[in-house]
Amino acid sequence: MARVIAISNQKGGAGKTTTAVNLGARLAKFHKKRTLLMDMDPQAHCTLWSGINPGSFSVSIYHIITQNLPLKQCLIEAGENLFLAPADARLSRLRAQDVRLMKSPFLLTREEADSYDFTIIDCPPAMGLPTLFALASASELIIPVQTQFLALERTIELIKNLRVLRQKFNRRLRLGGIVCTMYDPRTNISREVVGRLQRLFGDKVFKTIIHRDVRLEECPAHRKSIFEYSPNSNAAKQYEEFTEEVLKSG
């Protein structure tokens, strides 16, 4: 069955795009899964990281939403088994009137979703319309959490709101899991945040912890996933293990 995964956290800098890009790359290239990356962030970081410059395409996910176009009209081949629905700054102009004009609150039809093994949706750091579209369309939600106090509090708030989101937008949406990111084993706060998440959410916290790694910070500038940029790094090994957990959780 096709899986549609929204990667979301209302706090910026949590590792959403890093997780979306590297999860998508691992699924597509190493597990031979037909994968769609959908960029719902007006900053278009997922699009840029994939090697696509805003302005180099005429149709983006914004046009799919506002003009009721088929998703295929904006798709760009981004690698082996990997496709991208790009974003641009116009997503920030999305307004309620655009929603009223839509035939459906979903970003992709069931038929479109079923043409991929995985759809990974990179969400912006706010509970605005782009994120609501993503959560209305997803079958599961993965929350990257930077291991800092403020990130923890925003995550607890998001999970508390998940029941409301299910009732109003998408009854099939489930919490796929929480992945701890930017972990620094030298700091007490990193260890405390991981421990509290594990106590609060138990097996919904992925066992794999993504450590802070300069290579993860460098690879977007080279438009490469961590597996291409630094395949022998600890970060590559951690995202490999995280991807295995995602596959087993489906």
JSON list of N, CA, C and O in Angstrom, two decimals, residues 166-215:
[
{"chain": "A", "resi": 166, "resn": "ARG", "atom": "N", "xyz": [-7.13, 15.20, 13.17]},
{"chain": "A", "resi": 166, "resn": "ARG", "atom": "CA", "xyz": [-7.79, 13.99, 12.64]},
{"chain": "A", "resi": 166, "resn": "ARG", "atom": "C", "xyz": [-9.29, 14.23, 12.45]},
{"chain": "A", "resi": 166, "resn": "ARG", "atom": "O", "xyz": [-9.87, 13.87, 11.44]},
{"chain": "A", "resi": 167, "resn": "GLN", "atom": "N", "xyz": [-9.91, 14.82, 13.46]},
{"chain": "A", "resi": 167, "resn": "GLN", "atom": "CA", "xyz": [-11.36, 15.01, 13.41]},
{"chain": "A", "resi": 167, "resn": "GLN", "atom": "C", "xyz": [-11.77, 15.98, 12.31]},
{"chain": "A", "resi": 167, "resn": "GLN", "atom": "O", "xyz": [-12.78, 15.78, 11.63]},
{"chain": "A", "resi": 168, "resn": "LYS", "atom": "N", "xyz": [-10.98, 17.03, 12.10]},
{"chain": "A", "resi": 168, "resn": "LYS", "atom": "CA", "xyz": [-11.38, 18.08, 11.16]},
{"chain": "A", "resi": 168, "resn": "LYS", "atom": "C", "xyz": [-10.94, 17.83, 9.72]},
{"chain": "A", "resi": 168, "resn": "LYS", "atom": "O", "xyz": [-11.61, 18.24, 8.78]},
{"chain": "A", "resi": 169, "resn": "PHE", "atom": "N", "xyz": [-9.77, 17.17, 9.57]},
{"chain": "A", "resi": 169, "resn": "PHE", "atom": "CA", "xyz": [-9.18, 17.10, 8.24]},
{"chain": "A", "resi": 169, "resn": "PHE", "atom": "C", "xyz": [-8.96, 15.70, 7.70]},
{"chain": "A", "resi": 169, "resn": "PHE", "atom": "O", "xyz": [-9.08, 15.47, 6.51]},
{"chain": "A", "resi": 170, "resn": "ASN", "atom": "N", "xyz": [-8.58, 14.77, 8.56]},
{"chain": "A", "resi": 170, "resn": "ASN", "atom": "CA", "xyz": [-8.09, 13.50, 8.02]},
{"chain": "A", "resi": 170, "resn": "ASN", "atom": "C", "xyz": [-8.13, 12.42, 9.10]},
{"chain": "A", "resi": 170, "resn": "ASN", "atom": "O", "xyz": [-7.22, 12.29, 9.91]},
{"chain": "A", "resi": 171, "resn": "ARG", "atom": "N", "xyz": [-9.17, 11.61, 9.09]},
{"chain": "A", "resi": 171, "resn": "ARG", "atom": "CA", "xyz": [-9.34, 10.59, 10.13]},
{"chain": "A", "resi": 171, "resn": "ARG", "atom": "C", "xyz": [-8.33, 9.46, 10.02]},
{"chain": "A", "resi": 171, "resn": "ARG", "atom": "O", "xyz": [-8.11, 8.73, 10.99]},
{"chain": "A", "resi": 172, "resn": "ARG", "atom": "N", "xyz": [-7.72, 9.30, 8.85]},
{"chain": "A", "resi": 172, "resn": "ARG", "atom": "CA", "xyz": [-6.76, 8.20, 8.70]},
{"chain": "A", "resi": 172, "resn": "ARG", "atom": "C", "xyz": [-5.33, 8.61, 9.07]},
{"chain": "A", "resi": 172, "resn": "ARG", "atom": "O", "xyz": [-4.42, 7.78, 9.09]},
{"chain": "A", "resi": 173, "resn": "LEU", "atom": "N", "xyz": [-5.11, 9.86, 9.41]},
{"chain": "A", "resi": 173, "resn": "LEU", "atom": "CA", "xyz": [-3.78, 10.34, 9.77]},
{"chain": "A", "resi": 173, "resn": "LEU", "atom": "C", "xyz": [-3.35, 9.74, 11.11]},
{"chain": "A", "resi": 173, "resn": "LEU", "atom": "O", "xyz": [-4.06, 9.82, 12.10]},
{"chain": "A", "resi": 174, "resn": "ARG", "atom": "N", "xyz": [-2.16, 9.13, 11.12]},
{"chain": "A", "resi": 174, "resn": "ARG", "atom": "CA", "xyz": [-1.64, 8.56, 12.37]},
{"chain": "A", "resi": 174, "resn": "ARG", "atom": "C", "xyz": [-0.24, 9.11, 12.63]},
{"chain": "A", "resi": 174, "resn": "ARG", "atom": "O", "xyz": [0.43, 9.60, 11.72]},
{"chain": "A", "resi": 175, "resn": "LEU", "atom": "N", "xyz": [0.16, 9.04, 13.88]},
{"chain": "A", "resi": 175, "resn": "LEU", "atom": "CA", "xyz": [1.51, 9.45, 14.23]},
{"chain": "A", "resi": 175, "resn": "LEU", "atom": "C", "xyz": [2.46, 8.33, 13.85]},
{"chain": "A", "resi": 175, "resn": "LEU", "atom": "O", "xyz": [2.47, 7.26, 14.47]},
{"chain": "A", "resi": 176, "resn": "GLY", "atom": "N", "xyz": [3.26, 8.56, 12.81]},
{"chain": "A", "resi": 176, "resn": "GLY", "atom": "CA", "xyz": [4.22, 7.56, 12.38]},
{"chain": "A", "resi": 176, "resn": "GLY", "atom": "C", "xyz": [5.40, 7.46, 13.32]},
{"chain": "A", "resi": 176, "resn": "GLY", "atom": "O", "xyz": [5.99, 6.39, 13.48]},
{"chain": "A", "resi": 177, "resn": "GLY", "atom": "N", "xyz": [5.75, 8.57, 13.96]},
{"chain": "A", "resi": 177, "resn": "GLY", "atom": "CA", "xyz": [6.84, 8.54, 14.92]},
{"chain": "A", "resi": 177, "resn": "GLY", "atom": "C", "xyz": [7.52, 9.89, 15.09]},
{"chain": "A", "resi": 177, "resn": "GLY", "atom": "O", "xyz": [7.25, 10.84, 14.36]},
{"chain": "A", "resi": 178, "resn": "ILE", "atom": "N", "xyz": [8.38, 9.93, 16.09]},
{"chain": "A", "resi": 178, "resn": "ILE", "atom": "CA", "xyz": [9.17, 11.12, 16.42]},
{"chain": "A", "resi": 178, "resn": "ILE", "atom": "C", "xyz": [10.63, 10.75, 16.25]},
{"chain": "A", "resi": 178, "resn": "ILE", "atom": "O", "xyz": [11.09, 9.73, 16.78]},
{"chain": "A", "resi": 179, "resn": "VAL", "atom": "N", "xyz": [11.37, 11.56, 15.50]},
{"chain": "A", "resi": 179, "resn": "VAL", "atom": "CA", "xyz": [12.80, 11.30, 15.32]},
{"chain": "A", "resi": 179, "resn": "VAL", "atom": "C", "xyz": [13.59, 12.45, 15.94]},
{"chain": "A", "resi": 179, "resn": "VAL", "atom": "O", "xyz": [13.36, 13.62, 15.65]},
{"chain": "A", "resi": 180, "resn": "CYS", "atom": "N", "xyz": [14.49, 12.10, 16.84]},
{"chain": "A", "resi": 180, "resn": "CYS", "atom": "CA", "xyz": [15.32, 13.10, 17.52]},
{"chain": "A", "resi": 180, "resn": "CYS", "atom": "C", "xyz": [16.47, 13.50, 16.61]},
{"chain": "A", "resi": 180, "resn": "CYS", "atom": "O", "xyz": [17.18, 12.64, 16.06]},
{"chain": "A", "resi": 181, "resn": "THR", "atom": "N", "xyz": [16.66, 14.81, 16.44]},
{"chain": "A", "resi": 181, "resn": "THR", "atom": "CA", "xyz": [17.67, 15.32, 15.52]},
{"chain": "A", "resi": 181, "resn": "THR", "atom": "C", "xyz": [18.61, 16.29, 16.23]},
{"chain": "A", "resi": 181, "resn": "THR", "atom": "O", "xyz": [18.32, 16.78, 17.32]},
{"chain": "A", "resi": 182, "resn": "MET", "atom": "N", "xyz": [19.75, 16.55, 15.57]},
{"chain": "A", "resi": 182, "resn": "MET", "atom": "CA", "xyz": [20.74, 17.51, 16.07]},
{"chain": "A", "resi": 182, "resn": "MET", "atom": "C", "xyz": [21.16, 17.21, 17.50]},
{"chain": "A", "resi": 182, "resn": "MET", "atom": "O", "xyz": [21.39, 18.10, 18.32]},
{"chain": "A", "resi": 183, "resn": "TYR", "atom": "N", "xyz": [21.25, 15.93, 17.78]},
{"chain": "A", "resi": 183, "resn": "TYR", "atom": "CA", "xyz": [21.60, 15.46, 19.13]},
{"chain": "A", "resi": 183, "resn": "TYR", "atom": "C", "xyz": [23.07, 15.70, 19.40]},
{"chain": "A", "resi": 183, "resn": "TYR", "atom": "O", "xyz": [23.93, 15.39, 18.57]},
{"chain": "A", "resi": 184, "resn": "ASP", "atom": "N", "xyz": [23.36, 16.23, 20.58]},
{"chain": "A", "resi": 184, "resn": "ASP", "atom": "CA", "xyz": [24.74, 16.45, 21.01]},
{"chain": "A", "resi": 184, "resn": "ASP", "atom": "C", "xyz": [24.94, 15.70, 22.32]},
{"chain": "A", "resi": 184, "resn": "ASP", "atom": "O", "xyz": [24.46, 16.15, 23.37]},
{"chain": "A", "resi": 185, "resn": "PRO", "atom": "N", "xyz": [25.62, 14.56, 22.30]},
{"chain": "A", "resi": 185, "resn": "PRO", "atom": "CA", "xyz": [25.76, 13.75, 23.51]},
{"chain": "A", "resi": 185, "resn": "PRO", "atom": "C", "xyz": [26.57, 14.43, 24.62]},
{"chain": "A", "resi": 185, "resn": "PRO", "atom": "O", "xyz": [26.55, 13.98, 25.77]},
{"chain": "A", "resi": 186, "resn": "ARG", "atom": "N", "xyz": [27.23, 15.54, 24.29]},
{"chain": "A", "resi": 186, "resn": "ARG", "atom": "CA", "xyz": [28.02, 16.24, 25.30]},
{"chain": "A", "resi": 186, "resn": "ARG", "atom": "C", "xyz": [27.16, 17.11, 26.20]},
{"chain": "A", "resi": 186, "resn": "ARG", "atom": "O", "xyz": [27.64, 17.58, 27.24]},
{"chain": "A", "resi": 187, "resn": "THR", "atom": "N", "xyz": [25.91, 17.37, 25.80]},
{"chain": "A", "resi": 187, "resn": "THR", "atom": "CA", "xyz": [25.07, 18.30, 26.56]},
{"chain": "A", "resi": 187, "resn": "THR", "atom": "C", "xyz": [24.00, 17.56, 27.36]},
{"chain": "A", "resi": 187, "resn": "THR", "atom": "O", "xyz": [23.41, 16.58, 26.89]},
{"chain": "A", "resi": 188, "resn": "ASN", "atom": "N", "xyz": [23.73, 18.07, 28.54]},
{"chain": "A", "resi": 188, "resn": "ASN", "atom": "CA", "xyz": [22.69, 17.48, 29.39]},
{"chain": "A", "resi": 188, "resn": "ASN", "atom": "C", "xyz": [21.32, 17.64, 28.76]},
{"chain": "A", "resi": 188, "resn": "ASN", "atom": "O", "xyz": [20.48, 16.74, 28.83]},
{"chain": "A", "resi": 189, "resn": "ILE", "atom": "N", "xyz": [21.09, 18.82, 28.11]},
{"chain": "A", "resi": 189, "resn": "ILE", "atom": "CA", "xyz": [19.75, 19.07, 27.59]},
{"chain": "A", "resi": 189, "resn": "ILE", "atom": "C", "xyz": [19.38, 18.09, 26.49]},
{"chain": "A", "resi": 189, "resn": "ILE", "atom": "O", "xyz": [18.23, 17.64, 26.40]},
{"chain": "A", "resi": 190, "resn": "SER", "atom": "N", "xyz": [20.33, 17.72, 25.63]},
{"chain": "A", "resi": 190, "resn": "SER", "atom": "CA", "xyz": [20.05, 16.74, 24.58]},
{"chain": "A", "resi": 190, "resn": "SER", "atom": "C", "xyz": [19.60, 15.42, 25.20]},
{"chain": "A", "resi": 190, "resn": "SER", "atom": "O", "xyz": [18.60, 14.82, 24.78]},
{"chain": "A", "resi": 191, "resn": "ARG", "atom": "N", "xyz": [20.33, 14.97, 26.20]},
{"chain": "A", "resi": 191, "resn": "ARG", "atom": "CA", "xyz": [19.99, 13.70, 26.85]},
{"chain": "A", "resi": 191, "resn": "ARG", "atom": "C", "xyz": [18.65, 13.79, 27.56]},
{"chain": "A", "resi": 191, "resn": "ARG", "atom": "O", "xyz": [17.83, 12.86, 27.53]},
{"chain": "A", "resi": 192, "resn": "GLU", "atom": "N", "xyz": [18.39, 14.93, 28.20]},
{"chain": "A", "resi": 192, "resn": "GLU", "atom": "CA", "xyz": [17.13, 15.11, 28.93]},
{"chain": "A", "resi": 192, "resn": "GLU", "atom": "C", "xyz": [15.93, 15.14, 27.98]},
{"chain": "A", "resi": 192, "resn": "GLU", "atom": "O", "xyz": [14.88, 14.55, 28.28]},
{"chain": "A", "resi": 193, "resn": "VAL", "atom": "N", "xyz": [16.07, 15.81, 26.85]},
{"chain": "A", "resi": 193, "resn": "VAL", "atom": "CA", "xyz": [14.96, 15.89, 25.88]},
{"chain": "A", "resi": 193, "resn": "VAL", "atom": "C", "xyz": [14.65, 14.51, 25.32]},
{"chain": "A", "resi": 193, "resn": "VAL", "atom": "O", "xyz": [13.47, 14.11, 25.23]},
{"chain": "A", "resi": 194, "resn": "VAL", "atom": "N", "xyz": [15.67, 13.75, 24.94]},
{"chain": "A", "resi": 194, "resn": "VAL", "atom": "CA", "xyz": [15.45, 12.39, 24.43]},
{"chain": "A", "resi": 194, "resn": "VAL", "atom": "C", "xyz": [14.76, 11.54, 25.49]},
{"chain": "A", "resi": 194, "resn": "VAL", "atom": "O", "xyz": [13.78, 10.82, 25.20]},
{"chain": "A", "resi": 195, "resn": "GLY", "atom": "N", "xyz": [15.24, 11.62, 26.72]},
{"chain": "A", "resi": 195, "resn": "GLY", "atom": "CA", "xyz": [14.65, 10.83, 27.80]},
{"chain": "A", "resi": 195, "resn": "GLY", "atom": "C", "xyz": [13.20, 11.19, 28.04]},
{"chain": "A", "resi": 195, "resn": "GLY", "atom": "O", "xyz": [12.34, 10.31, 28.24]},
{"chain": "A", "resi": 196, "resn": "ARG", "atom": "N", "xyz": [12.88, 12.49, 28.01]},
{"chain": "A", "resi": 196, "resn": "ARG", "atom": "CA", "xyz": [11.49, 12.89, 28.24]},
{"chain": "A", "resi": 196, "resn": "ARG", "atom": "C", "xyz": [10.58, 12.45, 27.10]},
{"chain": "A", "resi": 196, "resn": "ARG", "atom": "O", "xyz": [9.45, 11.99, 27.34]},
{"chain": "A", "resi": 197, "resn": "LEU", "atom": "N", "xyz": [11.06, 12.58, 25.87]},
{"chain": "A", "resi": 197, "resn": "LEU", "atom": "CA", "xyz": [10.26, 12.11, 24.73]},
{"chain": "A", "resi": 197, "resn": "LEU", "atom": "C", "xyz": [9.98, 10.61, 24.84]},
{"chain": "A", "resi": 197, "resn": "LEU", "atom": "O", "xyz": [8.86, 10.15, 24.59]},
{"chain": "A", "resi": 198, "resn": "GLN", "atom": "N", "xyz": [10.99, 9.85, 25.22]},
{"chain": "A", "resi": 198, "resn": "GLN", "atom": "CA", "xyz": [10.81, 8.40, 25.36]},
{"chain": "A", "resi": 198, "resn": "GLN", "atom": "C", "xyz": [9.82, 8.07, 26.47]},
{"chain": "A", "resi": 198, "resn": "GLN", "atom": "O", "xyz": [9.02, 7.14, 26.33]},
{"chain": "A", "resi": 199, "resn": "ARG", "atom": "N", "xyz": [9.86, 8.83, 27.56]},
{"chain": "A", "resi": 199, "resn": "ARG", "atom": "CA", "xyz": [8.90, 8.60, 28.65]},
{"chain": "A", "resi": 199, "resn": "ARG", "atom": "C", "xyz": [7.48, 8.97, 28.24]},
{"chain": "A", "resi": 199, "resn": "ARG", "atom": "O", "xyz": [6.52, 8.27, 28.60]},
{"chain": "A", "resi": 200, "resn": "LEU", "atom": "N", "xyz": [7.34, 10.05, 27.50]},
{"chain": "A", "resi": 200, "resn": "LEU", "atom": "CA", "xyz": [6.01, 10.52, 27.12]},
{"chain": "A", "resi": 200, "resn": "LEU", "atom": "C", "xyz": [5.38, 9.69, 26.00]},
{"chain": "A", "resi": 200, "resn": "LEU", "atom": "O", "xyz": [4.18, 9.42, 26.02]},
{"chain": "A", "resi": 201, "resn": "PHE", "atom": "N", "xyz": [6.21, 9.28, 25.02]},
{"chain": "A", "resi": 201, "resn": "PHE", "atom": "CA", "xyz": [5.66, 8.70, 23.79]},
{"chain": "A", "resi": 201, "resn": "PHE", "atom": "C", "xyz": [6.13, 7.28, 23.50]},
{"chain": "A", "resi": 201, "resn": "PHE", "atom": "O", "xyz": [5.71, 6.70, 22.51]},
{"chain": "A", "resi": 202, "resn": "GLY", "atom": "N", "xyz": [6.96, 6.74, 24.37]},
{"chain": "A", "resi": 202, "resn": "GLY", "atom": "CA", "xyz": [7.32, 5.33, 24.28]},
{"chain": "A", "resi": 202, "resn": "GLY", "atom": "C", "xyz": [7.86, 4.90, 22.93]},
{"chain": "A", "resi": 202, "resn": "GLY", "atom": "O", "xyz": [8.77, 5.52, 22.37]},
{"chain": "A", "resi": 203, "resn": "ASP", "atom": "N", "xyz": [7.25, 3.85, 22.36]},
{"chain": "A", "resi": 203, "resn": "ASP", "atom": "CA", "xyz": [7.76, 3.29, 21.10]},
{"chain": "A", "resi": 203, "resn": "ASP", "atom": "C", "xyz": [7.42, 4.14, 19.88]},
{"chain": "A", "resi": 203, "resn": "ASP", "atom": "O", "xyz": [7.77, 3.76, 18.76]},
{"chain": "A", "resi": 204, "resn": "LYS", "atom": "N", "xyz": [6.75, 5.26, 20.08]},
{"chain": "A", "resi": 204, "resn": "LYS", "atom": "CA", "xyz": [6.55, 6.20, 18.97]},
{"chain": "A", "resi": 204, "resn": "LYS", "atom": "C", "xyz": [7.80, 7.03, 18.70]},
{"chain": "A", "resi": 204, "resn": "LYS", "atom": "O", "xyz": [7.86, 7.76, 17.70]},
{"chain": "A", "resi": 205, "resn": "VAL", "atom": "N", "xyz": [8.80, 6.93, 19.57]},
{"chain": "A", "resi": 205, "resn": "VAL", "atom": "CA", "xyz": [10.08, 7.60, 19.34]},
{"chain": "A", "resi": 205, "resn": "VAL", "atom": "C", "xyz": [11.00, 6.61, 18.62]},
{"chain": "A", "resi": 205, "resn": "VAL", "atom": "O", "xyz": [11.25, 5.51, 19.14]},
{"chain": "A", "resi": 206, "resn": "PHE", "atom": "N", "xyz": [11.47, 6.99, 17.45]},
{"chain": "A", "resi": 206, "resn": "PHE", "atom": "CA", "xyz": [12.36, 6.11, 16.71]},
{"chain": "A", "resi": 206, "resn": "PHE", "atom": "C", "xyz": [13.63, 5.84, 17.53]},
{"chain": "A", "resi": 206, "resn": "PHE", "atom": "O", "xyz": [14.14, 6.73, 18.20]},
{"chain": "A", "resi": 207, "resn": "LYS", "atom": "N", "xyz": [14.11, 4.63, 17.45]},
{"chain": "A", "resi": 207, "resn": "LYS", "atom": "CA", "xyz": [15.33, 4.26, 18.18]},
{"chain": "A", "resi": 207, "resn": "LYS", "atom": "C", "xyz": [16.55, 5.01, 17.64]},
{"chain": "A", "resi": 207, "resn": "LYS", "atom": "O", "xyz": [17.46, 5.35, 18.38]},
{"chain": "A", "resi": 208, "resn": "THR", "atom": "N", "xyz": [16.56, 5.24, 16.33]},
{"chain": "A", "resi": 208, "resn": "THR", "atom": "CA", "xyz": [17.68, 5.95, 15.72]},
{"chain": "A", "resi": 208, "resn": "THR", "atom": "C", "xyz": [17.64, 7.42, 16.11]},
{"chain": "A", "resi": 208, "resn": "THR", "atom": "O", "xyz": [16.60, 8.08, 16.02]},
{"chain": "A", "resi": 209, "resn": "ILE", "atom": "N", "xyz": [18.78, 7.94, 16.55]},
{"chain": "A", "resi": 209, "resn": "ILE", "atom": "CA", "xyz": [18.93, 9.35, 16.91]},
{"chain": "A", "resi": 209, "resn": "ILE", "atom": "C", "xyz": [19.91, 9.99, 15.92]},
{"chain": "A", "resi": 209, "resn": "ILE", "atom": "O", "xyz": [21.00, 9.46, 15.69]},
{"chain": "A", "resi": 210, "resn": "ILE", "atom": "N", "xyz": [19.50, 11.09, 15.31]},
{"chain": "A", "resi": 210, "resn": "ILE", "atom": "CA", "xyz": [20.34, 11.79, 14.34]},
{"chain": "A", "resi": 210, "resn": "ILE", "atom": "C", "xyz": [21.20, 12.80, 15.09]},
{"chain": "A", "resi": 210, "resn": "ILE", "atom": "O", "xyz": [20.68, 13.75, 15.68]},
{"chain": "A", "resi": 211, "resn": "HIS", "atom": "N", "xyz": [22.51, 12.58, 15.09]},
{"chain": "A", "resi": 211, "resn": "HIS", "atom": "CA", "xyz": [23.43, 13.47, 15.80]},
{"chain": "A", "resi": 211, "resn": "HIS", "atom": "C", "xyz": [23.74, 14.71, 14.98]},
{"chain": "A", "resi": 211, "resn": "HIS", "atom": "O", "xyz": [23.63, 14.71, 13.75]},
{"chain": "A", "resi": 212, "resn": "ARG", "atom": "N", "xyz": [24.12, 15.75, 15.68]},
{"chain": "A", "resi": 212, "resn": "ARG", "atom": "CA", "xyz": [24.60, 16.95, 14.99]},
{"chain": "A", "resi": 212, "resn": "ARG", "atom": "C", "xyz": [25.87, 16.58, 14.22]},
{"chain": "A", "resi": 212, "resn": "ARG", "atom": "O", "xyz": [26.77, 15.94, 14.76]},
{"chain": "A", "resi": 213, "resn": "ASP", "atom": "N", "xyz": [25.93, 16.96, 12.95]},
{"chain": "A", "resi": 213, "resn": "ASP", "atom": "CA", "xyz": [27.06, 16.55, 12.10]},
{"chain": "A", "resi": 213, "resn": "ASP", "atom": "C", "xyz": [27.28, 17.62, 11.04]},
{"chain": "A", "resi": 213, "resn": "ASP", "atom": "O", "xyz": [26.35, 17.98, 10.31]},
{"chain": "A", "resi": 214, "resn": "VAL", "atom": "N", "xyz": [28.49, 18.14, 10.98]},
{"chain": "A", "resi": 214, "resn": "VAL", "atom": "CA", "xyz": [28.78, 19.21, 10.03]},
{"chain": "A", "resi": 214, "resn": "VAL", "atom": "C", "xyz": [28.53, 18.76, 8.59]},
{"chain": "A", "resi": 214, "resn": "VAL", "atom": "O", "xyz": [28.18, 19.58, 7.72]},
{"chain": "A", "resi": 215, "resn": "ARG", "atom": "N", "xyz": [28.65, 17.46, 8.32]},
{"chain": "A", "resi": 215, "resn": "ARG", "atom": "CA", "xyz": [28.43, 16.97, 6.95]},
{"chain": "A", "resi": 215, "resn": "ARG", "atom": "C", "xyz": [26.97, 17.14, 6.53]},
{"chain": "A", "resi": 215, "resn": "ARG", "atom": "O", "xyz": [26.68, 17.39, 5.36]}
]
